[in-house]
Amino acid sequence: MDKSFNYIISPEISEFRKFSPKLKIGVLASGRGTNFQELINLSEKGDLDVDIKVLITNKDDAGCIKRAESVKIPHKIIRDNDFLHRELFELEIVNNLINHDVELVVMAGWMKIVTPFFINKFKNKIINIHPSLLPAYKGGSAINDAILNGSKITGCSVHFVEEEVDSGSLIMQAALSIRDDDDIESLSKRIHMLEHKILPLSISHAGFLIRSNFMENY
């Protein structure tokens, strides 16, 4: 982790939970897959007790595909425009997750808003990482919005997914200062570094809640 900038993480969870058997996760990603790669690395080192059962992407050229192939993680490309209805698209995703016996769904750069149909199939078992300090700057242009608004502080958040976009219960957040000379590229780079820090810890905590059945009555 680059120490060239200051940041704050809350809550200050620094250790991963242990799972036996390993927590079975499915990852949904639409882009380069740098968060996905961090999960692969931590899993291979034995730091994070997860079994990445499947990667699902909606983009043929997503960088995350090669990352999955390089370590022989099953992957599936499911394109929304291949289906007549949104529910059929999501049903295909749900069936793939169920077929791989996934316990926790991790949205790591998944650029599609999910419907109540999807959410209810994995109630309280879907988490998402978002590049802002929620509830500030919801939606798909959070980093740019923070700069345009003149914000002095931003960061990233991991939350459980609810029907309202970017509104579910927070698991962990990381905050950093916005520099006067920041642009989208420079700020995104630092935020992504914090995402790599808090997403694995949030997966560990969410897995603990799921395994302990806490979320059944949440």
Coordinates of N, CA and C in Angstrom, one line a residue:
M1 N 0.8 -1.2 0.0 CA 0.0 0.0 0.0 C 0.9 1.2 0.0
D2 N 0.6 2.2 -0.9 CA 1.4 3.4 -1.0 C 1.1 4.3 0.2
K3 N 2.2 4.7 0.8 CA 2.1 5.6 2.0 C 2.3 7.0 1.7
S4 N 2.3 7.4 0.4 CA 2.5 8.8 0.0 C 1.3 9.7 0.2
F5 N 0.3 9.2 0.7 CA -0.9 10.0 1.0 C -1.5 9.5 2.3
N6 N -2.2 10.4 3.0 CA -2.9 10.0 4.2 C -4.3 9.6 3.9
Y7 N -4.7 8.6 4.7 CA -6.1 8.1 4.6 C -6.6 7.6 5.9
I8 N -7.9 7.5 6.0 CA -8.5 7.0 7.2 C -9.5 5.9 6.8
I9 N -9.4 4.8 7.5 CA -10.4 3.7 7.3 C -11.3 3.5 8.5
S10 N -12.5 3.3 8.3 CA -13.5 3.1 9.4 C -14.5 2.1 9.0
P11 N -14.8 1.1 9.9 CA -14.2 0.8 11.1 C -12.8 0.3 10.9
E12 N -12.0 0.4 11.9 CA -10.5 0.0 11.8 C -10.4 -1.5 12.0
I13 N -10.9 -2.3 11.0 CA -10.7 -3.7 11.0 C -9.4 -4.0 10.2
S14 N -8.5 -4.7 10.8 CA -7.3 -5.0 10.1 C -6.9 -6.5 9.9
E15 N -7.8 -7.3 10.4 CA -7.5 -8.8 10.3 C -8.6 -9.5 9.6
F16 N -8.3 -10.5 8.8 CA -9.3 -11.2 8.1 C -9.8 -12.3 9.0
R17 N -11.1 -12.6 8.8 CA -11.7 -13.7 9.5 C -11.3 -15.0 8.9
K18 N -11.3 -16.1 9.6 CA -11.0 -17.4 9.1 C -12.3 -18.2 8.8
F19 N -12.3 -18.8 7.7 CA -13.4 -19.6 7.2 C -13.0 -21.0 6.9
S20 N -13.8 -22.0 7.5 CA -13.5 -23.4 7.1 C -14.9 -24.0 7.0
P21 N -15.3 -24.5 5.8 CA -14.5 -24.3 4.5 C -14.4 -22.8 4.1
K22 N -13.6 -22.6 3.1 CA -13.4 -21.2 2.6 C -14.8 -20.6 2.1
L23 N -14.9 -19.3 2.3 CA -16.1 -18.6 1.9 C -16.2 -18.6 0.4
K24 N -17.3 -19.1 -0.2 CA -17.5 -19.2 -1.6 C -18.1 -17.9 -2.2
I25 N -17.3 -17.3 -3.0 CA -17.8 -16.0 -3.5 C -17.9 -16.0 -5.1
G26 N -18.7 -15.2 -5.6 CA -18.8 -15.0 -7.0 C -18.6 -13.5 -7.2
V27 N -17.7 -13.2 -8.2 CA -17.4 -11.8 -8.5 C -18.0 -11.3 -9.8
L28 N -18.7 -10.1 -9.7 CA -19.2 -9.5 -10.9 C -18.4 -8.3 -11.2
A29 N -17.8 -8.2 -12.4 CA -17.0 -7.1 -12.8 C -17.1 -6.7 -14.3
S30 N -17.0 -5.4 -14.6 CA -17.2 -5.0 -16.0 C -15.9 -4.4 -16.6
G31 N -14.9 -4.2 -15.8 CA -13.7 -3.5 -16.3 C -12.4 -4.2 -16.2
R32 N -11.4 -3.5 -15.8 CA -10.0 -4.0 -15.7 C -9.8 -5.2 -14.7
G33 N -10.6 -5.1 -13.7 CA -10.5 -6.2 -12.7 C -9.4 -6.1 -11.7
T34 N -9.0 -4.8 -11.3 CA -7.9 -4.7 -10.4 C -8.3 -5.1 -9.0
N35 N -9.5 -4.9 -8.6 CA -10.0 -5.3 -7.3 C -10.1 -6.9 -7.3
F36 N -10.5 -7.4 -8.4 CA -10.6 -8.9 -8.6 C -9.2 -9.5 -8.4
Q37 N -8.2 -8.8 -9.0 CA -6.9 -9.3 -8.9 C -6.4 -9.3 -7.5
E38 N -6.8 -8.3 -6.7 CA -6.4 -8.2 -5.3 C -6.9 -9.4 -4.6
L39 N -8.2 -9.8 -4.9 CA -8.8 -10.9 -4.2 C -8.1 -12.2 -4.6
I40 N -7.7 -12.3 -5.8 CA -6.9 -13.5 -6.3 C -5.6 -13.6 -5.5
N41 N -4.9 -12.5 -5.4 CA -3.6 -12.5 -4.8 C -3.7 -12.8 -3.3
L42 N -4.7 -12.3 -2.6 CA -4.8 -12.5 -1.2 C -5.3 -14.0 -0.9
S43 N -6.1 -14.5 -1.8 CA -6.5 -15.9 -1.7 C -5.4 -16.8 -1.9
E44 N -4.6 -16.6 -3.0 CA -3.4 -17.4 -3.3 C -2.4 -17.4 -2.1
K45 N -2.2 -16.3 -1.5 CA -1.3 -16.2 -0.4 C -1.8 -16.8 0.9
G46 N -3.1 -17.1 0.9 CA -3.7 -17.7 2.1 C -4.1 -16.7 3.2
D47 N -4.1 -15.4 2.8 CA -4.5 -14.4 3.8 C -6.0 -14.3 3.9
L48 N -6.7 -14.4 2.7 CA -8.1 -14.3 2.7 C -8.7 -15.6 2.4
D49 N -9.5 -16.1 3.3 CA -10.1 -17.5 3.1 C -11.3 -17.5 2.2
V50 N -11.1 -17.2 1.0 CA -12.2 -17.3 0.0 C -11.9 -18.2 -1.1
D51 N -12.9 -18.8 -1.7 CA -12.8 -19.7 -2.8 C -13.6 -18.9 -3.9
I52 N -12.9 -18.3 -4.9 CA -13.6 -17.6 -5.9 C -14.1 -18.6 -6.9
K53 N -15.4 -18.8 -6.9 CA -16.1 -19.8 -7.6 C -16.3 -19.5 -9.1
V54 N -16.5 -18.2 -9.3 CA -16.9 -17.8 -10.7 C -16.7 -16.3 -10.8
L55 N -16.2 -15.8 -12.0 CA -16.3 -14.4 -12.4 C -17.3 -14.3 -13.5
I56 N -18.2 -13.3 -13.3 CA -19.2 -13.0 -14.3 C -18.9 -11.5 -14.8
T57 N -18.9 -11.4 -16.1 CA -18.7 -10.0 -16.7 C -19.8 -9.8 -17.8
N58 N -20.1 -8.6 -18.1 CA -21.0 -8.2 -19.2 C -20.3 -7.6 -20.4
K59 N -18.9 -7.7 -20.3 CA -18.2 -7.0 -21.4 C -17.2 -8.1 -22.0
D60 N -17.2 -8.2 -23.4 CA -16.3 -9.1 -24.0 C -14.9 -8.8 -23.9
D61 N -14.6 -7.5 -23.7 CA -13.2 -7.1 -23.7 C -12.7 -6.7 -22.3
A62 N -13.5 -7.1 -21.2 CA -13.1 -6.7 -19.9 C -11.8 -7.3 -19.5
G63 N -11.0 -6.5 -18.9 CA -9.6 -7.0 -18.4 C -9.7 -8.1 -17.4
C64 N -10.8 -8.2 -16.7 CA -10.9 -9.2 -15.6 C -10.9 -10.6 -16.2
I65 N -11.3 -10.8 -17.4 CA -11.4 -12.1 -18.1 C -10.0 -12.8 -18.1
K66 N -9.0 -12.0 -18.5 CA -7.6 -12.6 -18.6 C -7.1 -12.9 -17.2
R67 N -7.5 -12.1 -16.2 CA -7.1 -12.4 -14.9 C -7.7 -13.7 -14.4
A68 N -8.9 -14.0 -14.7 CA -9.6 -15.2 -14.3 C -8.9 -16.4 -15.1
E69 N -8.7 -16.2 -16.4 CA -8.1 -17.3 -17.2 C -6.7 -17.7 -16.7
S70 N -5.9 -16.7 -16.2 CA -4.5 -16.9 -15.8 C -4.5 -17.8 -14.6
V71 N -5.5 -17.9 -13.8 CA -5.5 -18.7 -12.6 C -6.6 -19.8 -12.6
K72 N -7.2 -19.9 -13.8 CA -8.2 -21.0 -14.1 C -9.4 -20.9 -13.2
I73 N -9.8 -19.6 -12.9 CA -11.1 -19.4 -12.3 C -12.2 -19.4 -13.4
P74 N -13.3 -20.2 -13.2 CA -14.3 -20.2 -14.2 C -14.9 -18.8 -14.5
H75 N -15.1 -18.5 -15.7 CA -15.7 -17.1 -16.0 C -16.8 -17.3 -17.0
K76 N -17.7 -16.3 -17.0 CA -18.9 -16.3 -17.9 C -19.1 -14.9 -18.4
I77 N -19.2 -14.8 -19.7 CA -19.6 -13.5 -20.3 C -21.1 -13.5 -20.5
I78 N -21.8 -12.6 -19.8 CA -23.3 -12.5 -20.0 C -23.6 -11.1 -20.4
R79 N -24.0 -11.0 -21.7 CA -24.3 -9.6 -22.2 C -25.8 -9.3 -22.1
D80 N -26.1 -8.1 -21.6 CA -27.5 -7.8 -21.4 C -28.3 -7.7 -22.7
N81 N -27.5 -7.3 -23.8 CA -28.2 -7.1 -25.1 C -28.5 -8.4 -25.8
D82 N -28.1 -9.5 -25.2 CA -28.4 -10.8 -25.7 C -29.8 -11.3 -25.2
F83 N -30.4 -10.6 -24.4 CA -31.7 -11.0 -23.8 C -32.8 -10.0 -24.1
L84 N -34.0 -10.5 -24.3 CA -35.1 -9.6 -24.6 C -35.5 -8.8 -23.4
H85 N -35.4 -9.3 -22.2 CA -35.8 -8.6 -21.0 C -34.7 -8.6 -20.0
R86 N -34.7 -7.5 -19.2 CA -33.7 -7.4 -18.1 C -33.8 -8.6 -17.2
E87 N -35.0 -9.1 -16.9 CA -35.1 -10.1 -15.9 C -34.4 -11.4 -16.4
L88 N -34.5 -11.7 -17.7 CA -33.9 -12.8 -18.3 C -32.3 -12.7 -18.2
F89 N -31.8 -11.5 -18.4 CA -30.4 -11.3 -18.3 C -30.0 -11.6 -16.8
E90 N -30.7 -11.1 -15.9 CA -30.4 -11.3 -14.5 C -30.6 -12.7 -14.1
L91 N -31.6 -13.4 -14.6 CA -31.8 -14.8 -14.3 C -30.6 -15.6 -14.7
E92 N -30.0 -15.3 -15.8 CA -28.9 -16.1 -16.3 C -27.7 -15.9 -15.3
I93 N -27.5 -14.7 -14.8 CA -26.5 -14.4 -13.8 C -26.8 -15.2 -12.5
V94 N -28.0 -15.1 -12.1 CA -28.4 -15.8 -10.8 C -28.2 -17.3 -10.9
N95 N -28.6 -17.8 -12.1 CA -28.4 -19.3 -12.2 C -27.0 -19.7 -12.2
N96 N -26.1 -18.9 -12.8 CA -24.7 -19.2 -12.8 C -24.1 -19.1 -11.4
L97 N -24.5 -18.1 -10.6 CA -24.1 -18.0 -9.2 C -24.6 -19.2 -8.4
I98 N -25.8 -19.6 -8.6 CA -26.4 -20.7 -7.8 C -25.7 -22.0 -8.2
N99 N -25.4 -22.2 -9.5 CA -24.8 -23.4 -10.0 C -23.3 -23.5 -9.4
H100 N -22.7 -22.4 -9.1 CA -21.4 -22.4 -8.5 C -21.4 -22.4 -7.0
D101 N -22.6 -22.5 -6.4 CA -22.8 -22.6 -5.0 C -22.2 -21.4 -4.3
V102 N -22.4 -20.2 -4.8 CA -21.9 -19.0 -4.3 C -22.7 -18.5 -3.0
E103 N -21.9 -18.2 -2.0 CA -22.5 -17.7 -0.7 C -22.6 -16.2 -0.7
L104 N -21.6 -15.5 -1.3 CA -21.5 -14.0 -1.2 C -21.2 -13.5 -2.6
V105 N -22.0 -12.6 -3.1 CA -21.8 -12.0 -4.4 C -21.1 -10.6 -4.2
V106 N -20.0 -10.5 -4.9 CA -19.1 -9.3 -4.8 C -19.2 -8.5 -6.1
M107 N -19.7 -7.3 -6.0 CA -19.7 -6.4 -7.2 C -18.5 -5.6 -7.1
A108 N -17.5 -5.9 -8.0 CA -16.2 -5.2 -8.0 C -16.0 -4.4 -9.3
G109 N -16.7 -3.3 -9.4 CA -16.6 -2.6 -10.7 C -17.7 -3.1 -11.7
W110 N -18.8 -3.5 -11.1 CA -19.9 -4.0 -12.0 C -20.8 -2.8 -12.3
M111 N -20.8 -2.5 -13.6 CA -21.4 -1.2 -14.1 C -22.8 -1.4 -14.6
K112 N -23.6 -2.2 -13.9 CA -25.0 -2.4 -14.2 C -25.8 -2.3 -12.9
I113 N -26.9 -1.5 -12.9 CA -27.8 -1.4 -11.8 C -28.6 -2.7 -11.8
V114 N -28.7 -3.3 -10.6 CA -29.5 -4.6 -10.5 C -30.9 -4.3 -10.0
T115 N -31.8 -5.2 -10.4 CA -33.2 -5.0 -10.0 C -33.6 -5.7 -8.7
P116 N -34.7 -5.4 -8.2 CA -35.2 -6.2 -7.0 C -35.2 -7.7 -7.2
F117 N -35.5 -8.1 -8.4 CA -35.5 -9.6 -8.7 C -34.1 -10.2 -8.3
F118 N -33.0 -9.6 -8.8 CA -31.7 -10.1 -8.5 C -31.4 -10.0 -7.0
I119 N -31.7 -8.8 -6.5 CA -31.3 -8.6 -5.1 C -32.0 -9.6 -4.1
N120 N -33.3 -9.9 -4.4 CA -34.1 -10.8 -3.6 C -33.6 -12.2 -3.7
K121 N -32.9 -12.6 -4.8 CA -32.4 -13.9 -4.9 C -31.2 -14.2 -4.0
F122 N -30.5 -13.1 -3.7 CA -29.4 -13.1 -2.8 C -29.5 -12.1 -1.7
K123 N -30.7 -12.1 -1.0 CA -31.0 -11.1 0.0 C -29.9 -11.0 1.1
N124 N -29.4 -9.8 1.3 CA -28.3 -9.6 2.3 C -27.0 -10.3 2.0
K125 N -26.8 -10.7 0.7 CA -25.6 -11.5 0.4 C -25.0 -10.9 -0.9
I126 N -25.2 -9.7 -1.1 CA -24.6 -8.9 -2.2 C -23.9 -7.7 -1.6
I127 N -22.6 -7.5 -2.0 CA -21.9 -6.3 -1.6 C -21.3 -5.6 -2.8
N128 N -21.2 -4.3 -2.7 CA -20.7 -3.5 -3.8 C -19.7 -2.5 -3.3
I129 N -18.7 -2.2 -4.1 CA -17.7 -1.1 -3.7 C -18.0 0.1 -4.6
H130 N -18.0 1.2 -4.0 CA -18.4 2.5 -4.7 C -17.4 3.6 -4.4
P131 N -16.9 4.3 -5.4 CA -15.8 5.3 -5.2 C -16.3 6.7 -4.7
S132 N -16.9 6.6 -3.5 CA -17.2 7.9 -2.8 C -17.5 7.5 -1.4
L133 N -17.6 8.6 -0.5 CA -18.0 8.4 0.9 C -19.6 8.4 0.9
L134 N -20.2 7.3 0.7 CA -21.7 7.3 0.7 C -22.2 7.8 2.0
P135 N -23.3 8.5 2.1 CA -24.3 8.7 1.0 C -23.9 9.8 0.0
A136 N -22.8 10.4 0.0 CA -22.4 11.4 -1.0 C -22.1 10.8 -2.3
Y137 N -22.5 11.4 -3.4 CA -22.1 11.1 -4.7 C -22.4 9.7 -5.1
K138 N -23.7 9.4 -5.1 CA -24.1 8.1 -5.6 C -24.0 8.1 -7.1
G139 N -24.1 6.9 -7.7 CA -24.2 6.8 -9.2 C -22.8 6.6 -9.9
G140 N -22.8 6.7 -11.2 CA -21.7 6.3 -12.0 C -20.6 7.3 -12.2
S141 N -20.8 8.5 -11.8 CA -19.7 9.5 -12.0 C -19.2 10.1 -10.7
A142 N -19.1 9.3 -9.7 CA -18.9 9.8 -8.3 C -17.5 10.6 -8.2
I143 N -16.5 10.1 -8.8 CA -15.2 10.7 -8.6 C -15.2 12.1 -9.3
N144 N -15.7 12.2 -10.5 CA -15.8 13.4 -11.2 C -16.7 14.4 -10.5
D145 N -17.8 13.9 -9.9 CA -18.8 14.7 -9.2 C -18.1 15.4 -8.0
A146 N -17.3 14.6 -7.3 CA -16.6 15.1 -6.1 C -15.6 16.3 -6.5
I147 N -14.9 16.1 -7.6 CA -14.0 17.2 -8.1 C -14.8 18.4 -8.5
L148 N -15.8 18.2 -9.3 CA -16.6 19.3 -9.8 C -17.3 20.1 -8.7
N149 N -17.7 19.4 -7.6 CA -18.4 20.0 -6.5 C -17.4 20.8 -5.5
G150 N -16.1 20.6 -5.8 CA -15.1 21.3 -4.9 C -15.0 20.6 -3.6
S151 N -15.3 19.3 -3.5 CA -15.2 18.6 -2.2 C -13.7 18.6 -1.8
K152 N -13.5 18.6 -0.5 CA -12.1 18.5 0.1 C -11.8 17.1 0.4
I153 N -12.8 16.2 0.7 CA -12.6 14.9 1.1 C -13.5 13.9 0.3
T154 N -13.0 12.8 -0.1 CA -13.8 11.8 -0.7 C -13.2 10.4 -0.3
G155 N -13.5 9.4 -1.0 CA -13.0 8.1 -0.6 C -13.7 7.0 -1.3
C156 N -14.0 5.9 -0.6 CA -14.7 4.7 -1.2 C -15.5 4.0 -0.1
S157 N -16.5 3.3 -0.5 CA -17.4 2.6 0.5 C -17.7 1.2 0.0
V158 N -17.8 0.3 0.9 CA -18.4 -1.0 0.6 C -19.7 -1.1 1.4
H159 N -20.7 -1.6 0.7 CA -22.0 -1.6 1.3 C -22.8 -2.8 0.8
F160 N -23.8 -3.3 1.6 CA -24.7 -4.3 1.1 C -25.6 -3.6 0.1
V161 N -26.0 -4.4 -0.9 CA -26.8 -3.9 -2.0 C -28.3 -4.0 -1.7
E162 N -29.0 -2.9 -1.7 CA -30.4 -2.8 -1.6 C -31.0 -2.3 -2.9
E163 N -32.4 -2.2 -2.9 CA -33.1 -1.8 -4.1 C -32.7 -0.4 -4.5
E164 N -32.6 0.5 -3.6 CA -32.2 1.9 -3.9 C -30.7 1.9 -4.2
V165 N -30.3 2.5 -5.3 CA -28.9 2.5 -5.7 C -28.0 3.1 -4.7
D166 N -26.9 2.4 -4.4 CA -25.8 2.9 -3.5 C -26.4 3.3 -2.1
S167 N -27.3 2.6 -1.6 CA -28.0 3.0 -0.4 C -28.0 2.0 0.8
G168 N -27.4 0.8 0.5 CA -27.5 -0.3 1.5 C -26.6 0.0 2.7
S169 N -26.7 -0.8 3.7 CA -25.9 -0.7 5.0 C -24.4 -0.7 4.7
L170 N -23.7 0.3 5.3 CA -22.3 0.4 5.1 C -21.5 -0.7 5.8
I171 N -20.5 -1.3 5.2 CA -19.6 -2.2 5.9 C -18.3 -1.5 6.3
M172 N -17.7 -0.8 5.4 CA -16.4 -0.1 5.6 C -16.3 1.1 4.6
Q173 N -15.6 2.1 5.1 CA -15.3 3.2 4.3 C -13.8 3.7 4.5
A174 N -13.3 4.3 3.4 CA -11.9 4.8 3.5 C -12.0 6.3 3.0
A175 N -11.4 7.2 3.7 CA -11.4 8.6 3.3 C -10.0 9.1 3.0
L176 N -9.9 10.1 2.0 CA -8.7 10.7 1.7 C -9.0 12.1 1.2
S177 N -8.0 13.0 1.3 CA -8.2 14.4 0.9 C -8.1 14.5 -0.7
I178 N -8.8 15.4 -1.2 CA -8.7 15.8 -2.6 C -7.7 17.0 -2.7
R179 N -6.7 16.8 -3.5 CA -5.7 17.8 -3.7 C -6.2 18.8 -4.7
D180 N -5.6 20.0 -4.6 CA -6.0 21.1 -5.5 C -5.8 20.8 -6.9
D181 N -4.7 20.0 -7.2 CA -4.3 19.7 -8.6 C -4.9 18.4 -9.0
D182 N -5.8 17.8 -8.3 CA -6.3 16.5 -8.7 C -7.2 16.6 -9.9
D183 N -7.0 15.6 -10.8 CA -8.0 15.3 -11.8 C -8.6 13.9 -11.7
I184 N -9.4 13.5 -12.6 CA -10.1 12.2 -12.4 C -9.1 11.1 -12.3
E185 N -8.0 11.2 -13.2 CA -7.0 10.1 -13.2 C -6.2 10.0 -11.9
S186 N -5.8 11.1 -11.4 CA -4.9 11.1 -10.2 C -5.7 10.7 -9.0
L187 N -7.0 11.2 -8.9 CA -7.8 10.9 -7.7 C -8.3 9.4 -7.8
S188 N -8.6 9.0 -9.0 CA -9.1 7.6 -9.2 C -8.0 6.6 -8.8
K189 N -6.7 6.9 -9.1 CA -5.6 6.1 -8.7 C -5.5 5.9 -7.2
R190 N -5.7 6.9 -6.5 CA -5.6 6.8 -5.0 C -6.8 6.1 -4.4
I191 N -7.9 6.4 -5.0 CA -9.2 5.8 -4.5 C -9.1 4.3 -4.7
H192 N -8.6 3.9 -5.9 CA -8.5 2.4 -6.2 C -7.5 1.7 -5.3
M193 N -6.5 2.4 -4.8 CA -5.6 1.8 -3.9 C -6.3 1.6 -2.5
L194 N -7.2 2.5 -2.2 CA -8.0 2.3 -0.9 C -9.0 1.2 -1.1
E195 N -9.6 1.1 -2.3 CA -10.6 0.0 -2.6 C -9.9 -1.3 -2.4
H196 N -8.7 -1.5 -2.9 CA -8.0 -2.7 -2.7 C -7.7 -3.1 -1.3
K197 N -7.7 -2.1 -0.4 CA -7.6 -2.3 1.0 C -8.9 -2.7 1.7
I198 N -10.0 -2.0 1.4 CA -11.2 -2.2 2.2 C -12.1 -3.3 1.6
L199 N -12.0 -3.6 0.3 CA -12.9 -4.6 -0.3 C -12.6 -6.0 0.3
P200 N -11.4 -6.5 0.4 CA -11.1 -7.8 1.0 C -11.6 -7.9 2.5
L201 N -11.3 -6.8 3.2 CA -11.7 -6.8 4.6 C -13.2 -6.8 4.7
S202 N -13.9 -6.1 3.8 CA -15.4 -6.1 3.9 C -16.0 -7.5 3.5
I203 N -15.3 -8.1 2.5 CA -15.7 -9.5 2.2 C -15.6 -10.4 3.4
S204 N -14.5 -10.3 4.1 CA -14.3 -11.1 5.3 C -15.4 -10.8 6.3
H205 N -15.7 -9.6 6.5 CA -16.7 -9.2 7.5 C -18.1 -9.7 7.1
A206 N -18.4 -9.4 5.8 CA -19.7 -9.9 5.3 C -19.9 -11.4 5.4
G207 N -18.8 -12.1 5.1 CA -18.8 -13.5 5.1 C -19.1 -14.0 6.6
F208 N -18.5 -13.3 7.5 CA -18.7 -13.7 8.9 C -20.2 -13.5 9.3
L209 N -20.8 -12.4 8.8 CA -22.2 -12.1 9.1 C -23.1 -13.2 8.5
I210 N -22.8 -13.6 7.2 CA -23.5 -14.6 6.5 C -23.4 -16.0 7.2
R211 N -22.2 -16.3 7.5 CA -21.9 -17.6 8.2 C -22.6 -17.7 9.6
S212 N -22.7 -16.6 10.2 CA -23.2 -16.6 11.6 C -24.7 -16.4 11.6
N213 N -25.3 -16.3 10.3 CA -26.7 -16.1 10.1 C -27.2 -14.7 10.7
F214 N -26.3 -13.8 10.9 CA -26.7 -12.5 11.4 C -27.6 -11.8 10.4
M215 N -27.3 -11.9 9.2 CA -28.0 -11.1 8.2 C -29.4 -11.7 7.9
E216 N -29.7 -12.9 8.4 CA -31.0 -13.5 8.1 C -32.1 -12.6 8.7
N217 N -31.8 -11.9 9.8 CA -32.8 -11.1 10.5 C -32.4 -9.6 10.5
Y218 N -31.5 -9.3 9.5 CA -31.0 -7.9 9.5 C -32.1 -7.0 9.0

